PDB file of C-alpha atoms (C1' of nucleotides) in Angstrom:
ATOM      1  CA  UNK A   1       0.000   0.000   0.000  1.00  0.00           C
ATOM      2  CA  UNK A   2       1.352   3.394  -0.977  1.00  0.00           C
ATOM      3  CA  UNK A   3       1.194   6.728   0.824  1.00  0.00           C
ATOM      4  CA  UNK A   4      -1.392   8.279  -1.461  1.00  0.00           C
ATOM      5  CA  UNK A   5      -0.850  11.947  -2.226  1.00  0.00           C
ATOM      6  CA  UNK A   6       0.063  13.047   1.248  1.00  0.00           C
ATOM      7  CA  UNK A   7       1.681  16.457   1.737  1.00  0.00           C
ATOM      8  CA  UNK A   8       3.679  16.823   4.932  1.00  0.00           C
ATOM      9  CA  UNK A   9       5.148  20.040   6.348  1.00  0.00           C
ATOM     10  CA  UNK A  10       7.711  20.596   9.080  1.00  0.00           C
ATOM     11  CA  UNK A  11       8.197  24.027  10.612  1.00  0.00           C
ATOM     12  CA  UNK A  12       9.964  25.508  13.617  1.00  0.00           C
ATOM     13  CA  UNK A  13       7.208  28.007  14.396  1.00  0.00           C
ATOM     14  CA  UNK A  14       8.923  29.865  17.287  1.00  0.00           C
ATOM     15  CA  UNK A  15       5.781  30.095  19.470  1.00  0.00           C
ATOM     16  CA  UNK A  16       2.487  28.729  18.161  1.00  0.00           C
ATOM     17  CA  UNK A  17       0.472  31.357  20.046  1.00  0.00           C
ATOM     18  CA  UNK A  18       2.365  34.252  18.449  1.00  0.00           C
ATOM     19  CA  UNK A  19       1.955  32.774  14.971  1.00  0.00           C
ATOM     20  CA  UNK A  20      -1.515  31.331  14.551  1.00  0.00           C
ATOM     21  CA  UNK A  21      -1.829  33.589  11.498  1.00  0.00           C
ATOM     22  CA  UNK A  22       1.183  31.855   9.892  1.00  0.00           C
ATOM     23  CA  UNK A  23      -0.361  28.402  10.244  1.00  0.00           C
ATOM     24  CA  UNK A  24      -3.508  29.806   8.651  1.00  0.00           C
ATOM     25  CA  UNK A  25      -1.465  31.213   5.769  1.00  0.00           C
ATOM     26  CA  UNK A  26       0.365  27.898   5.300  1.00  0.00           C
ATOM     27  CA  UNK A  27      -2.964  26.058   5.280  1.00  0.00           C
ATOM     28  CA  UNK A  28      -4.336  28.458   2.648  1.00  0.00           C
ATOM     29  CA  UNK A  29      -1.303  28.495   0.384  1.00  0.00           C
ATOM     30  CA  UNK A  30       0.103  24.956   0.683  1.00  0.00           C
ATOM     31  CA  UNK A  31      -2.681  22.924   2.344  1.00  0.00           C
ATOM     32  CA  UNK A  32      -0.445  20.270   3.944  1.00  0.00           C
ATOM     33  CA  UNK A  33      -2.215  17.153   5.219  1.00  0.00           C
ATOM     34  CA  UNK A  34       0.146  16.899   8.175  1.00  0.00           C
ATOM     35  CA  UNK A  35       1.995  19.800   9.847  1.00  0.00           C
ATOM     36  CA  UNK A  36       4.821  18.996  12.262  1.00  0.00           C
ATOM     37  CA  UNK A  37       5.746  21.929  14.478  1.00  0.00           C
ATOM     38  CA  UNK A  38       8.703  22.594  16.750  1.00  0.00           C
ATOM     39  CA  UNK A  39       9.270  25.266  19.420  1.00  0.00           C
ATOM     40  CA  UNK A  40       5.579  25.652  20.154  1.00  0.00           C
ATOM     41  CA  UNK A  41       6.620  27.192  23.515  1.00  0.00           C
ATOM     42  CA  UNK A  42       3.380  26.497  25.328  1.00  0.00           C
ATOM     43  CA  UNK A  43       2.018  24.056  27.874  1.00  0.00           C
ATOM     44  CA  UNK A  44      -0.585  21.662  26.491  1.00  0.00           C
ATOM     45  CA  UNK A  45      -3.541  23.231  28.313  1.00  0.00           C
ATOM     46  CA  UNK A  46      -2.908  26.576  26.562  1.00  0.00           C
ATOM     47  CA  UNK A  47      -2.315  25.183  23.050  1.00  0.00           C
ATOM     48  CA  UNK A  48      -4.700  26.824  20.513  1.00  0.00           C
ATOM     49  CA  UNK A  49      -6.487  23.583  19.691  1.00  0.00           C
ATOM     50  CA  UNK A  50      -9.740  25.144  18.505  1.00  0.00           C
ATOM     51  CA  UNK A  51      -8.069  27.648  16.165  1.00  0.00           C
ATOM     52  CA  UNK A  52      -6.149  24.815  14.519  1.00  0.00           C
ATOM     53  CA  UNK A  53      -9.253  22.628  14.227  1.00  0.00           C
ATOM     54  CA  UNK A  54     -11.144  25.506  12.616  1.00  0.00           C
ATOM     55  CA  UNK A  55      -8.622  25.757   9.761  1.00  0.00           C
ATOM     56  CA  UNK A  56      -8.818  22.066   8.957  1.00  0.00           C
ATOM     57  CA  UNK A  57      -6.618  20.266  11.464  1.00  0.00           C
ATOM     58  CA  UNK A  58      -8.910  18.497  13.932  1.00  0.00           C
ATOM     59  CA  UNK A  59      -6.431  15.703  14.659  1.00  0.00           C
ATOM     60  CA  UNK A  60      -3.722  16.945  16.990  1.00  0.00           C
ATOM     61  CA  UNK A  61      -0.827  15.430  18.871  1.00  0.00           C
ATOM     62  CA  UNK A  62       0.474  17.961  21.388  1.00  0.00           C
ATOM     63  CA  UNK A  63       3.611  17.481  23.466  1.00  0.00           C
ATOM     64  CA  UNK A  64       4.628  20.770  25.011  1.00  0.00           C
ATOM     65  CA  UNK A  65       5.773  22.582  28.122  1.00  0.00           C
ATOM     66  CA  UNK A  66       5.842  26.103  29.513  1.00  0.00           C
ATOM     67  CA  UNK A  67       8.025  28.651  27.632  1.00  0.00           C
ATOM     68  CA  UNK A  68      10.555  26.333  25.980  1.00  0.00           C
ATOM     69  CA  UNK A  69      10.751  23.665  23.279  1.00  0.00           C
ATOM     70  CA  UNK A  70       7.519  21.797  22.558  1.00  0.00           C
ATOM     71  CA  UNK A  71       6.440  19.805  19.499  1.00  0.00           C
ATOM     72  CA  UNK A  72       3.031  19.258  17.923  1.00  0.00           C
ATOM     73  CA  UNK A  73       1.534  17.473  14.937  1.00  0.00           C
ATOM     74  CA  UNK A  74      -1.593  18.925  13.300  1.00  0.00           C
ATOM     75  CA  UNK A  75      -3.362  16.675  10.837  1.00  0.00           C
ATOM     76  CA  UNK A  76      -6.311  16.345   8.470  1.00  0.00           C
ATOM     77  CA  UNK A  77      -5.890  12.569   8.886  1.00  0.00           C
ATOM     78  CA  UNK A  78      -6.516  10.646  12.111  1.00  0.00           C
ATOM     79  CA  UNK A  79      -3.445  10.055  14.253  1.00  0.00           C
ATOM     80  CA  UNK A  80      -2.817   6.824  16.117  1.00  0.00           C
ATOM     81  CA  UNK A  81      -0.289   5.600  18.687  1.00  0.00           C
ATOM     82  CA  UNK A  82       0.509   9.145  19.850  1.00  0.00           C
ATOM     83  CA  UNK A  83       3.601   9.108  22.050  1.00  0.00           C
ATOM     84  CA  UNK A  84       5.941  11.624  23.643  1.00  0.00           C
ATOM     85  CA  UNK A  85       9.557  10.613  24.192  1.00  0.00           C
ATOM     86  CA  UNK A  86      12.059  11.882  26.761  1.00  0.00           C
ATOM     87  CA  UNK A  87      15.827  11.936  26.275  1.00  0.00           C
ATOM     88  CA  UNK A  88      19.034  12.488  28.249  1.00  0.00           C
ATOM     89  CA  UNK A  89      17.228  11.975  31.564  1.00  0.00           C
ATOM     90  CA  UNK A  90      15.256  15.204  31.115  1.00  0.00           C
ATOM     91  CA  UNK A  91      11.501  15.716  31.067  1.00  0.00           C
ATOM     92  CA  UNK A  92      11.588  18.339  28.306  1.00  0.00           C
ATOM     93  CA  UNK A  93       9.448  18.001  25.171  1.00  0.00           C
ATOM     94  CA  UNK A  94      11.582  17.485  22.079  1.00  0.00           C
ATOM     95  CA  UNK A  95      10.315  14.293  20.432  1.00  0.00           C
ATOM     96  CA  UNK A  96       6.929  12.790  19.663  1.00  0.00           C
ATOM     97  CA  UNK A  97       5.725  10.085  17.306  1.00  0.00           C
ATOM     98  CA  UNK A  98       2.420   9.163  15.684  1.00  0.00           C
ATOM     99  CA  UNK A  99       1.178   6.611  13.170  1.00  0.00           C
ATOM    100  CA  UNK A 100      -0.795   7.731  10.088  1.00  0.00           C
ATOM    101  CA  UNK A 101      -3.790   5.744   8.750  1.00  0.00           C
ATOM    102  CA  UNK A 102      -1.524   4.169   6.069  1.00  0.00           C
ATOM    103  CA  UNK A 103       0.657   2.691   8.820  1.00  0.00           C
ATOM    104  CA  UNK A 104       3.590   5.053   8.360  1.00  0.00           C
ATOM    105  CA  UNK A 105       5.212   6.219  11.602  1.00  0.00           C
ATOM    106  CA  UNK A 106       6.078   9.922  11.844  1.00  0.00           C
ATOM    107  CA  UNK A 107       8.692  11.214  14.290  1.00  0.00           C
ATOM    108  CA  UNK A 108       8.834  14.941  15.045  1.00  0.00           C
ATOM    109  CA  UNK A 109      12.034  16.221  16.695  1.00  0.00           C
ATOM    110  CA  UNK A 110      13.479  19.387  18.133  1.00  0.00           C
ATOM    111  CA  UNK A 111      17.145  18.665  18.816  1.00  0.00           C
ATOM    112  CA  UNK A 112      18.951  20.940  21.342  1.00  0.00           C
ATOM    113  CA  UNK A 113      20.491  24.032  19.725  1.00  0.00           C
ATOM    114  CA  UNK A 114      23.671  23.665  21.786  1.00  0.00           C
ATOM    115  CA  UNK A 115      24.498  27.200  22.931  1.00  0.00           C
ATOM    116  CA  UNK A 116      27.355  29.294  21.545  1.00  0.00           C
ATOM    117  CA  UNK A 117      30.589  27.541  22.537  1.00  0.00           C
ATOM    118  CA  UNK A 118      31.220  24.283  20.606  1.00  0.00           C
ATOM    119  CA  UNK A 119      33.063  22.590  23.468  1.00  0.00           C
ATOM    120  CA  UNK A 120      31.246  19.984  25.595  1.00  0.00           C
ATOM    121  CA  UNK A 121      33.805  20.425  28.399  1.00  0.00           C
ATOM    122  CA  UNK A 122      32.806  24.030  29.089  1.00  0.00           C
ATOM    123  CA  UNK A 123      29.297  24.240  27.593  1.00  0.00           C
ATOM    124  CA  UNK A 124      26.609  22.011  29.102  1.00  0.00           C
ATOM    125  CA  UNK A 125      24.206  22.839  26.286  1.00  0.00           C
ATOM    126  CA  UNK A 126      26.651  21.594  23.683  1.00  0.00           C
ATOM    127  CA  UNK A 127      27.320  18.438  25.730  1.00  0.00           C
ATOM    128  CA  UNK A 128      23.547  17.885  25.887  1.00  0.00           C
ATOM    129  CA  UNK A 129      23.269  18.258  22.108  1.00  0.00           C
ATOM    130  CA  UNK A 130      25.951  15.629  21.481  1.00  0.00           C
ATOM    131  CA  UNK A 131      24.431  13.311  24.110  1.00  0.00           C
ATOM    132  CA  UNK A 132      21.042  13.670  22.462  1.00  0.00           C
ATOM    133  CA  UNK A 133      22.487  12.600  19.103  1.00  0.00           C
ATOM    134  CA  UNK A 134      24.289   9.644  20.723  1.00  0.00           C
ATOM    135  CA  UNK A 135      21.127   8.405  22.450  1.00  0.00           C
ATOM    136  CA  UNK A 136      19.118   8.784  19.234  1.00  0.00           C
ATOM    137  CA  UNK A 137      21.829   6.944  17.289  1.00  0.00           C
ATOM    138  CA  UNK A 138      21.763   3.999  19.730  1.00  0.00           C
ATOM    139  CA  UNK A 139      17.957   3.925  19.711  1.00  0.00           C
ATOM    140  CA  UNK A 140      17.529   4.055  15.923  1.00  0.00           C
ATOM    141  CA  UNK A 141      20.163   1.337  15.568  1.00  0.00           C
ATOM    142  CA  UNK A 142      17.951  -0.934  17.696  1.00  0.00           C
ATOM    143  CA  UNK A 143      14.657  -0.273  15.853  1.00  0.00           C
ATOM    144  CA  UNK A 144      13.319  -2.922  13.500  1.00  0.00           C
ATOM    145  CA  UNK A 145      12.671  -2.140   9.836  1.00  0.00           C
ATOM    146  CA  UNK A 146       9.573  -0.113   9.187  1.00  0.00           C
ATOM    147  CA  UNK A 147       8.050   2.631   7.049  1.00  0.00           C
ATOM    148  CA  UNK A 148       9.004   5.807   8.831  1.00  0.00           C
ATOM    149  CA  UNK A 149       9.414   9.557   8.354  1.00  0.00           C
ATOM    150  CA  UNK A 150      11.558  11.667  10.685  1.00  0.00           C
ATOM    151  CA  UNK A 151      11.246  15.447  10.545  1.00  0.00           C
ATOM    152  CA  UNK A 152      12.222  18.448  12.563  1.00  0.00           C
ATOM    153  CA  UNK A 153      14.680  21.096  13.584  1.00  0.00           C
ATOM    154  CA  UNK A 154      17.805  18.966  13.975  1.00  0.00           C
ATOM    155  CA  UNK A 155      19.910  22.109  14.532  1.00  0.00           C
ATOM    156  CA  UNK A 156      22.733  20.849  12.298  1.00  0.00           C
ATOM    157  CA  UNK A 157      23.570  22.018   8.770  1.00  0.00           C
ATOM    158  CA  UNK A 158      25.541  19.004   7.520  1.00  0.00           C
ATOM    159  CA  UNK A 159      26.727  19.894   4.003  1.00  0.00           C
ATOM    160  CA  UNK A 160      29.040  22.699   2.883  1.00  0.00           C
ATOM    161  CA  UNK A 161      26.126  23.925   0.761  1.00  0.00           C
ATOM    162  CA  UNK A 162      23.806  23.910   3.788  1.00  0.00           C
ATOM    163  CA  UNK A 163      25.430  27.124   5.080  1.00  0.00           C
ATOM    164  CA  UNK A 164      26.192  30.501   3.547  1.00  0.00           C
ATOM    165  CA  UNK A 165      29.930  30.075   4.228  1.00  0.00           C
ATOM    166  CA  UNK A 166      31.391  26.683   5.070  1.00  0.00           C
ATOM    167  CA  UNK A 167      34.739  28.201   6.010  1.00  0.00           C
ATOM    168  CA  UNK A 168      33.317  30.927   8.250  1.00  0.00           C
ATOM    169  CA  UNK A 169      30.966  28.544  10.070  1.00  0.00           C
ATOM    170  CA  UNK A 170      33.325  25.649  10.788  1.00  0.00           C
ATOM    171  CA  UNK A 171      33.621  26.756  14.432  1.00  0.00           C
ATOM    172  CA  UNK A 172      30.044  27.971  14.723  1.00  0.00           C
ATOM    173  CA  UNK A 173      27.576  25.716  16.547  1.00  0.00           C
ATOM    174  CA  UNK A 174      25.352  23.906  13.991  1.00  0.00           C
ATOM    175  CA  UNK A 175      28.136  23.361  11.436  1.00  0.00           C
ATOM    176  CA  UNK A 176      31.142  22.087  13.446  1.00  0.00           C
ATOM    177  CA  UNK A 177      32.689  18.794  12.279  1.00  0.00           C
ATOM    178  CA  UNK A 178      31.803  16.993  15.529  1.00  0.00           C
ATOM    179  CA  UNK A 179      28.130  17.921  15.166  1.00  0.00           C
ATOM    180  CA  UNK A 180      28.103  16.819  11.525  1.00  0.00           C
ATOM    181  CA  UNK A 181      29.661  13.486  12.611  1.00  0.00           C
ATOM    182  CA  UNK A 182      26.956  12.992  15.241  1.00  0.00           C
ATOM    183  CA  UNK A 183      24.193  13.960  12.787  1.00  0.00           C
ATOM    184  CA  UNK A 184      25.584  11.549  10.180  1.00  0.00           C
ATOM    185  CA  UNK A 185      25.886   8.702  12.715  1.00  0.00           C
ATOM    186  CA  UNK A 186      22.216   9.122  13.656  1.00  0.00           C
ATOM    187  CA  UNK A 187      21.169   9.210  10.001  1.00  0.00           C
ATOM    188  CA  UNK A 188      23.202   6.100   9.132  1.00  0.00           C
ATOM    189  CA  UNK A 189      22.003   4.174  12.217  1.00  0.00           C
ATOM    190  CA  UNK A 190      18.596   3.612  10.607  1.00  0.00           C
ATOM    191  CA  UNK A 191      19.556   4.060   6.946  1.00  0.00           C
ATOM    192  CA  UNK A 192      17.608   7.331   6.772  1.00  0.00           C
ATOM    193  CA  UNK A 193      17.436   9.077   3.383  1.00  0.00           C
ATOM    194  CA  UNK A 194      17.570  12.895   3.256  1.00  0.00           C
ATOM    195  CA  UNK A 195      14.331  13.536   1.347  1.00  0.00           C
ATOM    196  CA  UNK A 196      15.168  17.164   0.557  1.00  0.00           C
ATOM    197  CA  UNK A 197      18.621  16.472  -0.904  1.00  0.00           C
ATOM    198  CA  UNK A 198      16.959  13.625  -2.822  1.00  0.00           C
ATOM    199  CA  UNK A 199      15.535  16.427  -4.996  1.00  0.00           C
ATOM    200  CA  UNK A 200      17.925  19.355  -4.529  1.00  0.00           C
ATOM    201  CA  UNK A 201      21.449  18.779  -5.855  1.00  0.00           C
ATOM    202  CA  UNK A 202      24.027  18.698  -3.014  1.00  0.00           C
ATOM    203  CA  UNK A 203      26.088  21.255  -4.953  1.00  0.00           C
ATOM    204  CA  UNK A 204      23.237  23.746  -4.700  1.00  0.00           C
ATOM    205  CA  UNK A 205      22.962  26.107  -1.715  1.00  0.00           C
ATOM    206  CA  UNK A 206      19.843  25.440   0.354  1.00  0.00           C
ATOM    207  CA  UNK A 207      18.774  26.970   3.673  1.00  0.00           C
ATOM    208  CA  UNK A 208      15.755  26.719   5.977  1.00  0.00           C
ATOM    209  CA  UNK A 209      16.719  29.296   8.636  1.00  0.00           C
ATOM    210  CA  UNK A 210      17.770  32.944   8.501  1.00  0.00           C
ATOM    211  CA  UNK A 211      18.637  34.860  11.684  1.00  0.00           C
ATOM    212  CA  UNK A 212      16.376  37.634  12.940  1.00  0.00           C
ATOM    213  CA  UNK A 213      19.515  39.699  13.523  1.00  0.00           C
ATOM    214  CA  UNK A 214      20.255  40.404   9.873  1.00  0.00           C
ATOM    215  CA  UNK A 215      19.082  43.828   8.770  1.00  0.00           C
ATOM    216  CA  UNK A 216      17.719  42.368   5.538  1.00  0.00           C
ATOM    217  CA  UNK A 217      17.620  38.561   5.735  1.00  0.00           C
ATOM    218  CA  UNK A 218      16.780  38.123   2.040  1.00  0.00           C
ATOM    219  CA  UNK A 219      19.511  40.406   0.739  1.00  0.00           C
ATOM    220  CA  UNK A 220      22.186  39.084   3.130  1.00  0.00           C
ATOM    221  CA  UNK A 221      20.987  35.479   2.608  1.00  0.00           C
ATOM    222  CA  UNK A 222      23.220  34.191   5.414  1.00  0.00           C
ATOM    223  CA  UNK A 223      21.136  31.085   5.974  1.00  0.00           C
ATOM    224  CA  UNK A 224      21.604  27.572   7.248  1.00  0.00           C
ATOM    225  CA  UNK A 225      19.699  24.326   6.549  1.00  0.00           C
ATOM    226  CA  UNK A 226      18.808  23.256  10.089  1.00  0.00           C
ATOM    227  CA  UNK A 227      15.450  21.630   9.338  1.00  0.00           C
ATOM    228  CA  UNK A 228      15.251  18.191   7.802  1.00  0.00           C
ATOM    229  CA  UNK A 229      12.983  15.467   6.474  1.00  0.00           C
ATOM    230  CA  UNK A 230      14.308  11.914   6.507  1.00  0.00           C
ATOM    231  CA  UNK A 231      12.553   8.783   5.236  1.00  0.00           C
ATOM    232  CA  UNK A 232      13.317   5.083   5.480  1.00  0.00           C
ATOM    233  CA  UNK A 233      14.706   3.684   2.192  1.00  0.00           C
ATOM    234  CA  UNK A 234      11.460   1.799   1.478  1.00  0.00           C
ATOM    235  CA  UNK A 235       9.719   5.187   1.048  1.00  0.00           C
ATOM    236  CA  UNK A 236      12.143   6.803  -1.420  1.00  0.00           C
ATOM    237  CA  UNK A 237      10.105   5.588  -4.412  1.00  0.00           C
ATOM    238  CA  UNK A 238       7.066   7.305  -2.922  1.00  0.00           C
ATOM    239  CA  UNK A 239       8.769  10.717  -2.755  1.00  0.00           C
ATOM    240  CA  UNK A 240       7.246  13.122  -5.293  1.00  0.00           C
ATOM    241  CA  UNK A 241       8.709  16.506  -4.296  1.00  0.00           C
ATOM    242  CA  UNK A 242      10.467  18.412  -1.518  1.00  0.00           C
ATOM    243  CA  UNK A 243      10.801  22.172  -1.205  1.00  0.00           C
ATOM    244  CA  UNK A 244      11.702  24.834   1.304  1.00  0.00           C
ATOM    245  CA  UNK A 245       8.899  27.405   1.358  1.00  0.00           C
ATOM    246  CA  UNK A 246      11.312  30.333   1.530  1.00  0.00           C
ATOM    247  CA  UNK A 247       8.541  32.897   0.972  1.00  0.00           C
ATOM    248  CA  UNK A 248       7.189  32.132   4.456  1.00  0.00           C
ATOM    249  CA  UNK A 249      10.329  33.638   5.994  1.00  0.00           C
ATOM    250  CA  UNK A 250       9.083  36.937   4.583  1.00  0.00           C
ATOM    251  CA  UNK A 251       5.499  36.650   5.816  1.00  0.00           C
ATOM    252  CA  UNK A 252       4.184  39.102   8.408  1.00  0.00           C
ATOM    253  CA  UNK A 253       5.669  38.485  11.891  1.00  0.00           C
ATOM    254  CA  UNK A 254       7.603  35.479  10.538  1.00  0.00           C
ATOM    255  CA  UNK A 255       9.367  32.654  12.293  1.00  0.00           C
ATOM    256  CA  UNK A 256      13.122  32.637  11.686  1.00  0.00           C
ATOM    257  CA  UNK A 257      12.633  29.187  10.107  1.00  0.00           C
ATOM    258  CA  UNK A 258      10.857  28.448   6.829  1.00  0.00           C
ATOM    259  CA  UNK A 259       8.611  25.389   6.465  1.00  0.00           C
ATOM    260  CA  UNK A 260       9.694  22.378   4.430  1.00  0.00           C
ATOM    261  CA  UNK A 261       7.075  20.652   2.286  1.00  0.00           C
ATOM    262  CA  UNK A 262       7.380  17.047   1.154  1.00  0.00           C
ATOM    263  CA  UNK A 263       4.889  15.369  -1.183  1.00  0.00           C
ATOM    264  CA  UNK A 264       4.332  11.622  -1.310  1.00  0.00           C
ATOM    265  CA  UNK A 265       2.604   9.917  -4.221  1.00  0.00           C
ATOM    266  CA  UNK A 266       0.730   6.630  -4.629  1.00  0.00           C
TER     267      UNK A 266
ATOM    268  C1'  DA B   1      35.805  41.997  17.112  1.00  0.00           C
ATOM    269  C1'  DT B   2      31.129  43.126  17.926  1.00  0.00           C
ATOM    270  C1'  DG B   3      26.319  43.368  17.864  1.00  0.00           C
ATOM    271  C1'  DG B   4      22.479  42.770  15.688  1.00  0.00           C
ATOM    272  C1'  DT B   5      16.357  40.511  16.974  1.00  0.00           C
ATOM    273  C1'  DC B   6      12.908  37.685  18.562  1.00  0.00           C
ATOM    274  C1'  DG B   7       9.269  35.220  22.341  1.00  0.00           C
ATOM    275  C1'  DA B   8       8.103  33.938  26.995  1.00  0.00           C
ATOM    276  C1'  DT B   9       8.537  35.630  31.050  1.00  0.00           C
ATOM    277  C1'  DA B  10       9.898  38.604  34.264  1.00  0.00           C
ATOM    278  C1'  DT B  11      13.335  42.450  34.098  1.00  0.00           C
ATOM    279  C1'  DT B  12      16.796  37.395  31.934  1.00  0.00           C
ATOM    280  C1'  DC B  13      17.198  33.237  29.235  1.00  0.00           C
ATOM    281  C1'  DG B  14      17.387  30.629  25.142  1.00  0.00           C
ATOM    282  C1'  DA B  15      17.604  30.841  20.384  1.00  0.00           C
TER     283       DA B  15
END
DNA sequence: ATGGTCGATATTCGA
């Protein structure tokens, strides 16, 4: 059985409550069937469930906490086996999974950003980021074969073309060699395929995040590809398209991340 | 070398 004409989006929304209008705009302009969000920044009781249901997403998996992190999946399709997962001995909310009606398992992740100093000996946040990758790598290595999609803000730009300047960012958190090694180990542990680079040539620059601090983000174009969509190899034939919706970075009161859209065919 | 901007929350932290 295929994954008939499903459109999936992943987006670090940087506060769901501050950006309900952006979800509405995404629904109008791209109409994804499933929207995976990161950095919802709200405890579950205060999540805008009704507003999301009103624009066509009655099925919701919400795994959040006060002020920080938080993931959510909004869907036109029913969601089953909704689970939240904890990592590194913390009770924060960075990983959830659901199963779609076609049996495909979707994992939605927000990997720790890692702070500013890329040294685990002096920066606990960076140590946490590396630990998180190691635990994920071990876990995915132990999972049986299945039909799975993993999306989210992985906070690593792995390729030279995933950043505006490979040379200038080699010591900047998100593009250091040790992070890229950890990212690659996690990817390889389950044979994940990068669905976006499946369509966009690795020689071509591609970003999904542009800092708020740039005077003119579009003109400067100092981006990084921090957001990813991975699929198990048995789904690569079902991939129809993958794009970064760069326009959304320029929408009113934007997130600093753009959504990624991936289409699956029959 | 530095500082630039957001959101949640409380006057700072994390990104």
